[in-house]
mmCIF file with all atom_site columns, C-alpha atoms in Angstrom:
data_model
loop_
_atom_site.group_PDB
_atom_site.id
_atom_site.type_symbol
_atom_site.label_atom_id
_atom_site.label_alt_id
_atom_site.label_comp_id
_atom_site.label_asym_id
_atom_site.label_entity_id
_atom_site.label_seq_id
_atom_site.pdbx_PDB_ins_code
_atom_site.Cartn_x
_atom_site.Cartn_y
_atom_site.Cartn_z
_atom_site.occupancy
_atom_site.B_iso_or_equiv
_atom_site.pdbx_formal_charge
_atom_site.auth_seq_id
_atom_site.auth_comp_id
_atom_site.auth_asym_id
_atom_site.auth_atom_id
_atom_site.pdbx_PDB_model_num
ATOM 1   C CA . ALA Z 1 1   ? 111.399 95.801  107.834 1.00 73.00 ? 1376 ALA Z CA 1
ATOM 2   C CA . GLN Z 1 2   ? 112.078 99.239  106.747 1.00 81.00 ? 1377 GLN Z CA 1
ATOM 3   C CA . ARG Z 1 3   ? 113.709 101.670 109.097 1.00 88.00 ? 1378 ARG Z CA 1
ATOM 4   C CA . VAL Z 1 4   ? 115.136 105.207 108.955 1.00 93.00 ? 1379 VAL Z CA 1
ATOM 5   C CA . THR Z 1 5   ? 117.654 106.482 111.412 1.00 95.00 ? 1380 THR Z CA 1
ATOM 6   C CA . GLN Z 1 6   ? 118.356 110.151 112.226 1.00 97.00 ? 1381 GLN Z CA 1
ATOM 7   C CA . PRO Z 1 7   ? 121.216 110.191 114.692 1.00 96.00 ? 1382 PRO Z CA 1
ATOM 8   C CA . GLU Z 1 8   ? 121.021 113.934 115.781 1.00 95.00 ? 1383 GLU Z CA 1
ATOM 9   C CA . LYS Z 1 9   ? 118.100 115.246 117.742 1.00 95.00 ? 1384 LYS Z CA 1
ATOM 10  C CA . LEU Z 1 10  ? 119.305 118.666 117.801 1.00 96.00 ? 1385 LEU Z CA 1
ATOM 11  C CA . LEU Z 1 11  ? 121.875 120.371 115.267 1.00 97.00 ? 1386 LEU Z CA 1
ATOM 12  C CA . SER Z 1 12  ? 122.843 123.978 116.073 1.00 97.00 ? 1387 SER Z CA 1
ATOM 13  C CA . VAL Z 1 13  ? 124.832 125.950 113.406 1.00 97.00 ? 1388 VAL Z CA 1
ATOM 14  C CA . PHE Z 1 14  ? 125.637 129.681 112.927 1.00 97.00 ? 1389 PHE Z CA 1
ATOM 15  C CA . LYS Z 1 15  ? 124.150 131.535 110.061 1.00 97.00 ? 1390 LYS Z CA 1
ATOM 16  C CA . GLY Z 1 16  ? 126.001 131.168 107.013 1.00 97.00 ? 1391 GLY Z CA 1
ATOM 17  C CA . ALA Z 1 17  ? 127.715 127.949 108.045 1.00 98.00 ? 1392 ALA Z CA 1
ATOM 18  C CA . PRO Z 1 18  ? 127.077 124.533 106.137 1.00 97.00 ? 1393 PRO Z CA 1
ATOM 19  C CA . VAL Z 1 19  ? 124.409 122.270 107.228 1.00 97.00 ? 1394 VAL Z CA 1
ATOM 20  C CA . GLU Z 1 20  ? 124.244 118.471 106.976 1.00 97.00 ? 1395 GLU Z CA 1
ATOM 21  C CA . LEU Z 1 21  ? 121.329 116.551 108.487 1.00 98.00 ? 1396 LEU Z CA 1
ATOM 22  C CA . LYS Z 1 22  ? 122.038 112.932 108.482 1.00 97.00 ? 1397 LYS Z CA 1
ATOM 23  C CA . CYS Z 1 23  ? 119.703 110.192 107.480 1.00 97.00 ? 1398 CYS Z CA 1
ATOM 24  C CA . ASN Z 1 24  ? 120.494 106.444 107.189 1.00 96.00 ? 1399 ASN Z CA 1
ATOM 25  C CA . TYR Z 1 25  ? 118.055 103.848 106.100 1.00 93.00 ? 1400 TYR Z CA 1
ATOM 26  C CA . SER Z 1 26  ? 117.494 100.043 106.290 1.00 89.00 ? 1401 SER Z CA 1
ATOM 27  C CA . TYR Z 1 27  ? 115.738 98.486  103.379 1.00 83.00 ? 1402 TYR Z CA 1
ATOM 28  C CA . SER Z 1 28  ? 116.577 95.735  100.852 1.00 74.00 ? 1403 SER Z CA 1
ATOM 29  C CA . GLY Z 1 29  ? 115.638 96.961  97.521  1.00 74.00 ? 1404 GLY Z CA 1
ATOM 30  C CA . SER Z 1 30  ? 115.010 100.241 95.923  1.00 77.00 ? 1405 SER Z CA 1
ATOM 31  C CA . PRO Z 1 31  ? 113.193 102.585 98.299  1.00 82.00 ? 1406 PRO Z CA 1
ATOM 32  C CA . GLU Z 1 32  ? 111.921 106.189 97.710  1.00 87.00 ? 1407 GLU Z CA 1
ATOM 33  C CA . LEU Z 1 33  ? 113.445 108.701 100.105 1.00 90.00 ? 1408 LEU Z CA 1
ATOM 34  C CA . PHE Z 1 34  ? 112.047 111.987 101.132 1.00 92.00 ? 1409 PHE Z CA 1
ATOM 35  C CA . TRP Z 1 35  ? 112.837 114.843 103.389 1.00 95.00 ? 1410 TRP Z CA 1
ATOM 36  C CA . TYR Z 1 36  ? 109.971 116.601 105.247 1.00 96.00 ? 1411 TYR Z CA 1
ATOM 37  C CA . VAL Z 1 37  ? 110.230 119.851 107.107 1.00 96.00 ? 1412 VAL Z CA 1
ATOM 38  C CA . GLN Z 1 38  ? 107.971 121.254 109.912 1.00 95.00 ? 1413 GLN Z CA 1
ATOM 39  C CA . TYR Z 1 39  ? 108.326 124.882 110.719 1.00 95.00 ? 1414 TYR Z CA 1
ATOM 40  C CA . SER Z 1 40  ? 107.007 126.220 114.128 1.00 90.00 ? 1415 SER Z CA 1
ATOM 41  C CA . ARG Z 1 41  ? 103.363 125.843 114.373 1.00 82.00 ? 1416 ARG Z CA 1
ATOM 42  C CA . GLN Z 1 42  ? 102.895 124.655 110.884 1.00 88.00 ? 1417 GLN Z CA 1
ATOM 43  C CA . ARG Z 1 43  ? 102.045 121.145 109.221 1.00 90.00 ? 1418 ARG Z CA 1
ATOM 44  C CA . LEU Z 1 44  ? 104.611 118.932 107.860 1.00 93.00 ? 1419 LEU Z CA 1
ATOM 45  C CA . GLN Z 1 45  ? 105.432 119.683 104.227 1.00 92.00 ? 1420 GLN Z CA 1
ATOM 46  C CA . LEU Z 1 46  ? 107.481 117.994 101.610 1.00 92.00 ? 1421 LEU Z CA 1
ATOM 47  C CA . LEU Z 1 47  ? 110.990 119.464 101.251 1.00 93.00 ? 1422 LEU Z CA 1
ATOM 48  C CA . LEU Z 1 48  ? 112.429 117.323 98.553  1.00 90.00 ? 1423 LEU Z CA 1
ATOM 49  C CA . ARG Z 1 49  ? 112.505 113.635 97.259  1.00 87.00 ? 1424 ARG Z CA 1
ATOM 50  C CA . HIS Z 1 50  ? 115.386 111.792 95.779  1.00 83.00 ? 1425 HIS Z CA 1
ATOM 51  C CA . ILE Z 1 51  ? 113.684 110.926 92.598  1.00 76.00 ? 1426 ILE Z CA 1
ATOM 52  C CA . SER Z 1 52  ? 113.397 114.358 91.507  1.00 76.00 ? 1427 SER Z CA 1
ATOM 53  C CA . ARG Z 1 53  ? 117.101 115.194 92.210  1.00 74.00 ? 1428 ARG Z CA 1
ATOM 54  C CA . GLU Z 1 54  ? 116.048 118.920 92.920  1.00 78.00 ? 1429 GLU Z CA 1
ATOM 55  C CA . SER Z 1 55  ? 117.152 121.688 95.036  1.00 81.00 ? 1430 SER Z CA 1
ATOM 56  C CA . ILE Z 1 56  ? 114.556 123.336 97.258  1.00 85.00 ? 1431 ILE Z CA 1
ATOM 57  C CA . LYS Z 1 57  ? 115.355 126.273 99.236  1.00 90.00 ? 1432 LYS Z CA 1
ATOM 58  C CA . GLY Z 1 58  ? 119.008 125.699 98.675  1.00 91.00 ? 1433 GLY Z CA 1
ATOM 59  C CA . PHE Z 1 59  ? 118.753 122.197 100.213 1.00 94.00 ? 1434 PHE Z CA 1
ATOM 60  C CA . THR Z 1 60  ? 119.929 119.062 98.176  1.00 93.00 ? 1435 THR Z CA 1
ATOM 61  C CA . ALA Z 1 61  ? 120.021 115.509 99.154  1.00 93.00 ? 1436 ALA Z CA 1
ATOM 62  C CA . ASP Z 1 62  ? 121.821 112.579 97.424  1.00 87.00 ? 1437 ASP Z CA 1
ATOM 63  C CA . LEU Z 1 63  ? 120.907 108.895 97.683  1.00 88.00 ? 1438 LEU Z CA 1
ATOM 64  C CA . ASN Z 1 64  ? 123.865 106.808 98.383  1.00 89.00 ? 1439 ASN Z CA 1
ATOM 65  C CA . LYS Z 1 65  ? 122.858 103.293 98.018  1.00 86.00 ? 1440 LYS Z CA 1
ATOM 66  C CA . GLY Z 1 66  ? 126.233 101.944 99.057  1.00 89.00 ? 1441 GLY Z CA 1
ATOM 67  C CA . GLU Z 1 67  ? 126.114 103.713 102.464 1.00 90.00 ? 1442 GLU Z CA 1
ATOM 68  C CA . THR Z 1 68  ? 122.319 103.585 102.646 1.00 92.00 ? 1443 THR Z CA 1
ATOM 69  C CA . SER Z 1 69  ? 122.245 107.297 103.307 1.00 94.00 ? 1444 SER Z CA 1
ATOM 70  C CA . PHE Z 1 70  ? 120.243 110.251 102.185 1.00 95.00 ? 1445 PHE Z CA 1
ATOM 71  C CA . HIS Z 1 71  ? 121.802 113.232 103.959 1.00 96.00 ? 1446 HIS Z CA 1
ATOM 72  C CA . LEU Z 1 72  ? 120.307 116.702 103.612 1.00 96.00 ? 1447 LEU Z CA 1
ATOM 73  C CA . LYS Z 1 73  ? 122.721 119.421 102.858 1.00 96.00 ? 1448 LYS Z CA 1
ATOM 74  C CA . LYS Z 1 74  ? 122.818 123.239 102.530 1.00 96.00 ? 1449 LYS Z CA 1
ATOM 75  C CA . PRO Z 1 75  ? 126.019 125.187 101.820 1.00 96.00 ? 1450 PRO Z CA 1
ATOM 76  C CA . PHE Z 1 76  ? 124.958 128.375 103.795 1.00 97.00 ? 1451 PHE Z CA 1
ATOM 77  C CA . ALA Z 1 77  ? 122.332 128.161 106.632 1.00 97.00 ? 1452 ALA Z CA 1
ATOM 78  C CA . GLN Z 1 78  ? 119.739 130.908 106.952 1.00 97.00 ? 1453 GLN Z CA 1
ATOM 79  C CA . GLU Z 1 79  ? 117.732 131.789 110.088 1.00 97.00 ? 1454 GLU Z CA 1
ATOM 80  C CA . GLU Z 1 80  ? 114.460 130.784 108.352 1.00 96.00 ? 1455 GLU Z CA 1
ATOM 81  C CA . ASP Z 1 81  ? 115.838 127.268 107.996 1.00 97.00 ? 1456 ASP Z CA 1
ATOM 82  C CA . SER Z 1 82  ? 115.355 126.721 111.821 1.00 97.00 ? 1457 SER Z CA 1
ATOM 83  C CA . ALA Z 1 83  ? 112.744 123.852 111.841 1.00 97.00 ? 1458 ALA Z CA 1
ATOM 84  C CA . MET Z 1 84  ? 112.185 120.140 112.515 1.00 96.00 ? 1459 MET Z CA 1
ATOM 85  C CA . TYR Z 1 85  ? 113.362 117.972 109.525 1.00 97.00 ? 1460 TYR Z CA 1
ATOM 86  C CA . TYR Z 1 86  ? 112.154 114.465 109.090 1.00 97.00 ? 1461 TYR Z CA 1
ATOM 87  C CA . CYS Z 1 87  ? 113.734 111.819 106.740 1.00 96.00 ? 1462 CYS Z CA 1
ATOM 88  C CA . ALA Z 1 88  ? 111.145 109.329 105.240 1.00 94.00 ? 1463 ALA Z CA 1
ATOM 89  C CA . LEU Z 1 89  ? 111.240 106.141 103.293 1.00 91.00 ? 1464 LEU Z CA 1
ATOM 90  C CA . ARG Z 1 90  ? 108.605 104.398 101.127 1.00 86.00 ? 1465 ARG Z CA 1
ATOM 91  C CA . GLY Z 1 91  ? 109.486 101.033 99.722  1.00 75.00 ? 1466 GLY Z CA 1
ATOM 92  C CA . PRO Z 1 92  ? 107.959 98.598  97.190  1.00 67.00 ? 1467 PRO Z CA 1
ATOM 93  C CA . SER Z 1 93  ? 106.983 96.111  99.858  1.00 65.00 ? 1468 SER Z CA 1
ATOM 94  C CA . GLY Z 1 94  ? 103.333 96.367  100.408 1.00 61.00 ? 1469 GLY Z CA 1
ATOM 95  C CA . GLY Z 1 95  ? 102.993 98.394  97.194  1.00 63.00 ? 1470 GLY Z CA 1
ATOM 96  C CA . TYR Z 1 96  ? 104.678 101.589 98.435  1.00 66.00 ? 1471 TYR Z CA 1
ATOM 97  C CA . GLN Z 1 97  ? 101.724 102.145 100.774 1.00 76.00 ? 1472 GLN Z CA 1
ATOM 98  C CA . LYS Z 1 98  ? 103.644 102.651 104.094 1.00 81.00 ? 1473 LYS Z CA 1
ATOM 99  C CA . VAL Z 1 99  ? 105.886 105.677 104.624 1.00 87.00 ? 1474 VAL Z CA 1
ATOM 100 C CA . THR Z 1 100 ? 108.273 105.197 107.587 1.00 90.00 ? 1475 THR Z CA 1
ATOM 101 C CA . PHE Z 1 101 ? 109.691 108.412 109.216 1.00 93.00 ? 1476 PHE Z CA 1
ATOM 102 C CA . GLY Z 1 102 ? 112.824 108.890 111.199 1.00 94.00 ? 1477 GLY Z CA 1
ATOM 103 C CA . THR Z 1 103 ? 112.736 110.467 114.696 1.00 95.00 ? 1478 THR Z CA 1
ATOM 104 C CA . GLY Z 1 104 ? 113.553 113.845 113.363 1.00 95.00 ? 1479 GLY Z CA 1
ATOM 105 C CA . THR Z 1 105 ? 116.372 116.433 113.759 1.00 97.00 ? 1480 THR Z CA 1
ATOM 106 C CA . LYS Z 1 106 ? 115.717 120.001 115.043 1.00 96.00 ? 1481 LYS Z CA 1
ATOM 107 C CA . LEU Z 1 107 ? 117.925 122.511 113.213 1.00 98.00 ? 1482 LEU Z CA 1
ATOM 108 C CA . GLN Z 1 108 ? 118.703 125.630 115.039 1.00 98.00 ? 1483 GLN Z CA 1
ATOM 109 C CA . VAL Z 1 109 ? 120.326 128.404 113.017 1.00 97.00 ? 1484 VAL Z CA 1
ATOM 110 C CA . ILE Z 1 110 ? 122.063 130.890 115.401 1.00 97.00 ? 1485 ILE Z CA 1
ATOM 111 C CA . PRO Z 1 111 ? 122.131 134.489 114.119 1.00 94.00 ? 1486 PRO Z CA 1
ATOM 112 C CA . ASP V 2 1   ? 97.299  121.831 101.571 1.00 60.00 ? 737  ASP V CA 1
ATOM 113 C CA . ALA V 2 2   ? 95.561  119.170 99.352  1.00 66.00 ? 738  ALA V CA 1
ATOM 114 C CA . GLY V 2 3   ? 92.167  119.981 100.893 1.00 87.00 ? 739  GLY V CA 1
ATOM 115 C CA . ILE V 2 4   ? 92.699  118.158 104.250 1.00 94.00 ? 740  ILE V CA 1
ATOM 116 C CA . THR V 2 5   ? 90.902  119.163 107.383 1.00 95.00 ? 741  THR V CA 1
ATOM 117 C CA . GLN V 2 6   ? 91.334  117.673 110.825 1.00 97.00 ? 742  GLN V CA 1
ATOM 118 C CA . SER V 2 7   ? 88.973  118.048 113.686 1.00 96.00 ? 743  SER V CA 1
ATOM 119 C CA . PRO V 2 8   ? 89.106  118.951 116.455 1.00 96.00 ? 744  PRO V CA 1
ATOM 120 C CA . ARG V 2 9   ? 92.245  120.853 116.537 1.00 95.00 ? 745  ARG V CA 1
ATOM 121 C CA . HIS V 2 10  ? 92.596  120.384 120.269 1.00 96.00 ? 746  HIS V CA 1
ATOM 122 C CA . LYS V 2 11  ? 90.951  117.874 122.704 1.00 97.00 ? 747  LYS V CA 1
ATOM 123 C CA . VAL V 2 12  ? 91.305  117.353 126.363 1.00 97.00 ? 748  VAL V CA 1
ATOM 124 C CA . THR V 2 13  ? 89.733  114.025 127.688 1.00 96.00 ? 749  THR V CA 1
ATOM 125 C CA . GLU V 2 14  ? 89.850  111.832 130.723 1.00 96.00 ? 750  GLU V CA 1
ATOM 126 C CA . THR V 2 15  ? 91.301  108.344 130.931 1.00 97.00 ? 751  THR V CA 1
ATOM 127 C CA . GLY V 2 16  ? 88.936  105.731 129.889 1.00 96.00 ? 752  GLY V CA 1
ATOM 128 C CA . THR V 2 17  ? 86.748  107.825 127.665 1.00 96.00 ? 753  THR V CA 1
ATOM 129 C CA . PRO V 2 18  ? 86.311  107.281 123.998 1.00 96.00 ? 754  PRO V CA 1
ATOM 130 C CA . VAL V 2 19  ? 87.703  109.692 121.578 1.00 97.00 ? 755  VAL V CA 1
ATOM 131 C CA . THR V 2 20  ? 87.065  109.996 117.808 1.00 98.00 ? 756  THR V CA 1
ATOM 132 C CA . LEU V 2 21  ? 89.371  112.202 115.481 1.00 98.00 ? 757  LEU V CA 1
ATOM 133 C CA . ARG V 2 22  ? 88.150  113.113 112.098 1.00 98.00 ? 758  ARG V CA 1
ATOM 134 C CA . CYS V 2 23  ? 90.182  113.683 108.782 1.00 97.00 ? 759  CYS V CA 1
ATOM 135 C CA . HIS V 2 24  ? 88.328  115.017 105.862 1.00 97.00 ? 760  HIS V CA 1
ATOM 136 C CA . GLN V 2 25  ? 89.565  115.612 102.371 1.00 95.00 ? 761  GLN V CA 1
ATOM 137 C CA . THR V 2 26  ? 88.093  117.236 99.449  1.00 92.00 ? 762  THR V CA 1
ATOM 138 C CA . GLU V 2 27  ? 89.941  115.743 96.458  1.00 86.00 ? 763  GLU V CA 1
ATOM 139 C CA . ASN V 2 28  ? 88.823  111.999 96.472  1.00 85.00 ? 764  ASN V CA 1
ATOM 140 C CA . HIS V 2 29  ? 92.373  110.718 97.203  1.00 88.00 ? 765  HIS V CA 1
ATOM 141 C CA . ARG V 2 30  ? 92.418  106.938 97.716  1.00 87.00 ? 766  ARG V CA 1
ATOM 142 C CA . TYR V 2 31  ? 95.163  106.648 100.434 1.00 89.00 ? 767  TYR V CA 1
ATOM 143 C CA . MET V 2 32  ? 94.907  108.177 103.884 1.00 92.00 ? 768  MET V CA 1
ATOM 144 C CA . TYR V 2 33  ? 96.992  107.650 106.908 1.00 94.00 ? 769  TYR V CA 1
ATOM 145 C CA . TRP V 2 34  ? 97.013  108.442 110.533 1.00 97.00 ? 770  TRP V CA 1
ATOM 146 C CA . TYR V 2 35  ? 100.228 109.238 112.406 1.00 96.00 ? 771  TYR V CA 1
ATOM 147 C CA . ARG V 2 36  ? 101.239 110.224 115.860 1.00 97.00 ? 772  ARG V CA 1
ATOM 148 C CA . GLN V 2 37  ? 104.041 112.562 116.647 1.00 95.00 ? 773  GLN V CA 1
ATOM 149 C CA . ASP V 2 38  ? 105.904 112.304 119.854 1.00 93.00 ? 774  ASP V CA 1
ATOM 150 C CA . PRO V 2 39  ? 109.300 113.877 120.871 1.00 88.00 ? 775  PRO V CA 1
ATOM 151 C CA . GLY V 2 40  ? 111.981 111.339 120.456 1.00 87.00 ? 776  GLY V CA 1
ATOM 152 C CA . HIS V 2 41  ? 109.833 109.044 118.416 1.00 91.00 ? 777  HIS V CA 1
ATOM 153 C CA . GLY V 2 42  ? 109.066 111.229 115.324 1.00 90.00 ? 778  GLY V CA 1
ATOM 154 C CA . LEU V 2 43  ? 106.127 110.121 113.286 1.00 93.00 ? 779  LEU V CA 1
ATOM 155 C CA . ARG V 2 44  ? 104.775 106.640 113.735 1.00 94.00 ? 780  ARG V CA 1
ATOM 156 C CA . LEU V 2 45  ? 102.075 105.257 111.695 1.00 93.00 ? 781  LEU V CA 1
ATOM 157 C CA . ILE V 2 46  ? 98.961  104.057 113.488 1.00 95.00 ? 782  ILE V CA 1
ATOM 158 C CA . HIS V 2 47  ? 96.649  102.905 110.630 1.00 94.00 ? 783  HIS V CA 1
ATOM 159 C CA . TYR V 2 48  ? 96.128  103.659 107.041 1.00 92.00 ? 784  TYR V CA 1
ATOM 160 C CA . SER V 2 49  ? 93.447  103.201 104.317 1.00 92.00 ? 785  SER V CA 1
ATOM 161 C CA . TYR V 2 50  ? 93.689  102.243 100.781 1.00 87.00 ? 786  TYR V CA 1
ATOM 162 C CA . GLY V 2 51  ? 90.023  102.772 99.876  1.00 88.00 ? 787  GLY V CA 1
ATOM 163 C CA . VAL V 2 52  ? 86.563  102.767 101.264 1.00 92.00 ? 788  VAL V CA 1
ATOM 164 C CA . LYS V 2 53  ? 86.393  100.083 104.038 1.00 92.00 ? 789  LYS V CA 1
ATOM 165 C CA . ASP V 2 54  ? 89.920  98.982  103.166 1.00 92.00 ? 790  ASP V CA 1
ATOM 166 C CA . THR V 2 55  ? 92.286  99.776  106.189 1.00 93.00 ? 791  THR V CA 1
ATOM 167 C CA . ASP V 2 56  ? 95.452  98.189  107.632 1.00 91.00 ? 792  ASP V CA 1
ATOM 168 C CA . LYS V 2 57  ? 97.545  98.430  110.703 1.00 91.00 ? 793  LYS V CA 1
ATOM 169 C CA . GLY V 2 58  ? 100.688 100.460 111.144 1.00 90.00 ? 794  GLY V CA 1
ATOM 170 C CA . GLU V 2 59  ? 103.474 100.119 113.771 1.00 89.00 ? 795  GLU V CA 1
ATOM 171 C CA . VAL V 2 60  ? 101.497 101.456 116.738 1.00 95.00 ? 796  VAL V CA 1
ATOM 172 C CA . SER V 2 61  ? 97.917  100.419 116.170 1.00 95.00 ? 797  SER V CA 1
ATOM 173 C CA . ASP V 2 62  ? 97.208  98.944  119.610 1.00 96.00 ? 798  ASP V CA 1
ATOM 174 C CA . GLY V 2 63  ? 94.400  100.891 121.338 1.00 96.00 ? 799  GLY V CA 1
ATOM 175 C CA . TYR V 2 64  ? 93.253  102.498 118.082 1.00 97.00 ? 800  TYR V CA 1
ATOM 176 C CA . SER V 2 65  ? 90.687  101.669 115.509 1.00 97.00 ? 801  SER V CA 1
ATOM 177 C CA . VAL V 2 66  ? 89.769  103.360 112.203 1.00 97.00 ? 802  VAL V CA 1
ATOM 178 C CA . SER V 2 67  ? 86.909  103.565 109.900 1.00 97.00 ? 803  SER V CA 1
ATOM 179 C CA . ARG V 2 68  ? 86.461  104.749 106.454 1.00 97.00 ? 804  ARG V CA 1
ATOM 180 C CA . SER V 2 69  ? 82.915  104.620 105.258 1.00 95.00 ? 805  SER V CA 1
ATOM 181 C CA . LYS V 2 70  ? 83.288  106.998 102.460 1.00 94.00 ? 806  LYS V CA 1
ATOM 182 C CA . THR V 2 71  ? 86.304  108.337 100.494 1.00 93.00 ? 807  THR V CA 1
ATOM 183 C CA . GLU V 2 72  ? 86.480  111.858 102.082 1.00 95.00 ? 808  GLU V CA 1
ATOM 184 C CA . ASP V 2 73  ? 86.589  110.848 105.708 1.00 96.00 ? 809  ASP V CA 1
ATOM 185 C CA . PHE V 2 74  ? 88.895  108.769 107.744 1.00 97.00 ? 810  PHE V CA 1
ATOM 186 C CA . LEU V 2 75  ? 88.126  108.453 111.432 1.00 98.00 ? 811  LEU V CA 1
ATOM 187 C CA . LEU V 2 76  ? 90.513  107.503 114.200 1.00 98.00 ? 812  LEU V CA 1
ATOM 188 C CA . THR V 2 77  ? 88.950  106.189 117.385 1.00 98.00 ? 813  THR V CA 1
ATOM 189 C CA . LEU V 2 78  ? 90.559  105.649 120.786 1.00 97.00 ? 814  LEU V CA 1
ATOM 190 C CA . GLU V 2 79  ? 88.099  103.258 122.335 1.00 93.00 ? 815  GLU V CA 1
ATOM 191 C CA . SER V 2 80  ? 89.306  103.917 125.993 1.00 96.00 ? 816  SER V CA 1
ATOM 192 C CA . ALA V 2 81  ? 91.859  106.672 126.064 1.00 96.00 ? 817  ALA V CA 1
ATOM 193 C CA . THR V 2 82  ? 94.946  106.381 128.060 1.00 97.00 ? 818  THR V CA 1
ATOM 194 C CA . SER V 2 83  ? 97.598  108.798 129.215 1.00 96.00 ? 819  SER V CA 1
ATOM 195 C CA . SER V 2 84  ? 100.115 107.268 126.834 1.00 96.00 ? 820  SER V CA 1
ATOM 196 C CA . GLN V 2 85  ? 97.897  108.284 123.906 1.00 97.00 ? 821  GLN V CA 1
ATOM 197 C CA . THR V 2 86  ? 98.572  111.987 124.739 1.00 97.00 ? 822  THR V CA 1
ATOM 198 C CA . SER V 2 87  ? 99.968  113.148 121.494 1.00 97.00 ? 823  SER V CA 1
ATOM 199 C CA . VAL V 2 88  ? 99.754  115.193 118.435 1.00 96.00 ? 824  VAL V CA 1
ATOM 200 C CA . TYR V 2 89  ? 97.785  113.323 115.655 1.00 97.00 ? 825  TYR V CA 1
ATOM 201 C CA . PHE V 2 90  ? 98.360  113.958 112.045 1.00 97.00 ? 826  PHE V CA 1
ATOM 202 C CA . CYS V 2 91  ? 96.396  112.792 109.014 1.00 97.00 ? 827  CYS V CA 1
ATOM 203 C CA . ALA V 2 92  ? 97.941  112.509 105.670 1.00 95.00 ? 828  ALA V CA 1
ATOM 204 C CA . ILE V 2 93  ? 97.035  111.605 102.233 1.00 92.00 ? 829  ILE V CA 1
ATOM 205 C CA . SER V 2 94  ? 98.888  110.384 99.193  1.00 87.00 ? 830  SER V CA 1
ATOM 206 C CA . THR V 2 95  ? 97.962  111.887 96.017  1.00 77.00 ? 831  THR V CA 1
ATOM 207 C CA . GLY V 2 96  ? 98.881  108.887 93.906  1.00 64.00 ? 832  GLY V CA 1
ATOM 208 C CA . GLN V 2 97  ? 95.892  106.620 92.958  1.00 58.00 ? 833  GLN V CA 1
ATOM 209 C CA . ASN V 2 98  ? 96.918  103.281 91.685  1.00 54.00 ? 834  ASN V CA 1
ATOM 210 C CA . LEU V 2 99  ? 100.613 104.160 91.353  1.00 55.00 ? 835  LEU V CA 1
ATOM 211 C CA . LEU V 2 100 ? 102.157 105.492 94.437  1.00 58.00 ? 836  LEU V CA 1
ATOM 212 C CA . ILE V 2 101 ? 105.663 105.854 93.172  1.00 61.00 ? 837  ILE V CA 1
ATOM 213 C CA . ASN V 2 102 ? 106.960 109.428 93.587  1.00 63.00 ? 838  ASN V CA 1
ATOM 214 C CA . SER V 2 103 ? 103.749 110.221 95.319  1.00 77.00 ? 839  SER V CA 1
ATOM 215 C CA . PRO V 2 104 ? 104.609 112.204 98.565  1.00 83.00 ? 840  PRO V CA 1
ATOM 216 C CA . LEU V 2 105 ? 102.370 112.586 101.565 1.00 89.00 ? 841  LEU V CA 1
ATOM 217 C CA . HIS V 2 106 ? 100.330 115.809 102.337 1.00 92.00 ? 842  HIS V CA 1
ATOM 218 C CA . PHE V 2 107 ? 99.528  116.452 105.956 1.00 95.00 ? 843  PHE V CA 1
ATOM 219 C CA . GLY V 2 108 ? 96.720  118.047 107.881 1.00 95.00 ? 844  GLY V CA 1
ATOM 220 C CA . ASN V 2 109 ? 97.295  120.592 110.536 1.00 94.00 ? 845  ASN V CA 1
ATOM 221 C CA . GLY V 2 110 ? 97.067  118.046 113.299 1.00 95.00 ? 846  GLY V CA 1
ATOM 222 C CA . THR V 2 111 ? 95.084  117.400 116.423 1.00 96.00 ? 847  THR V CA 1
ATOM 223 C CA . ARG V 2 112 ? 96.666  117.928 119.877 1.00 96.00 ? 848  ARG V CA 1
ATOM 224 C CA . LEU V 2 113 ? 95.057  115.355 122.227 1.00 97.00 ? 849  LEU V CA 1
ATOM 225 C CA . THR V 2 114 ? 95.622  115.354 125.907 1.00 97.00 ? 850  THR V CA 1
ATOM 226 C CA . VAL V 2 115 ? 94.417  112.545 128.083 1.00 97.00 ? 851  VAL V CA 1
ATOM 227 C CA . THR V 2 116 ? 94.352  113.360 131.866 1.00 95.00 ? 852  THR V CA 1
#
């Protein structure tokens, strides 16, 4: 079974401080990993995906297969980063049809 | 927003009544999903569809049924609503057709359902 764990419900950091949102997954094989973000009163939207190895809004995430982790990082937090962040996994079992989400981490950036 | 519309946006209903939520898309995507979002649980998959009349259960499908009689509409029905089904319901589509790799989900605005 595929599983995603986000251990922190709430992460509070000061503006300008580094941010790391943790995500660990359980899956045998080669999954796809994603980070989604939900700003207040808005729909969920894709932030980034591991296969693209991109940096969006200053955020990066590296897939570590040895540690089965996909932590989201940003060197300097901004107030507009305050939002709910979800890590998600999609695996080849079932033809990549199911996407499993973690429980989410609320990031609060303190001015 | 990938042309996804959810209706209604808000709904208050009484325990025991049937409720149907609608997800409509305008771009003929094959894969559609229903999730519920609850504090402490994140998003949990209820049902999903991989084509007209082709659906499958997710992890929290008890008490829910779905139908997809045409590509653009995916309906979620609570046959007899219970208070535990009070939640925010999100529809999502995957823009991949036959190959889903590297195909993220696109979400609707959500339906806030309250069962009293």
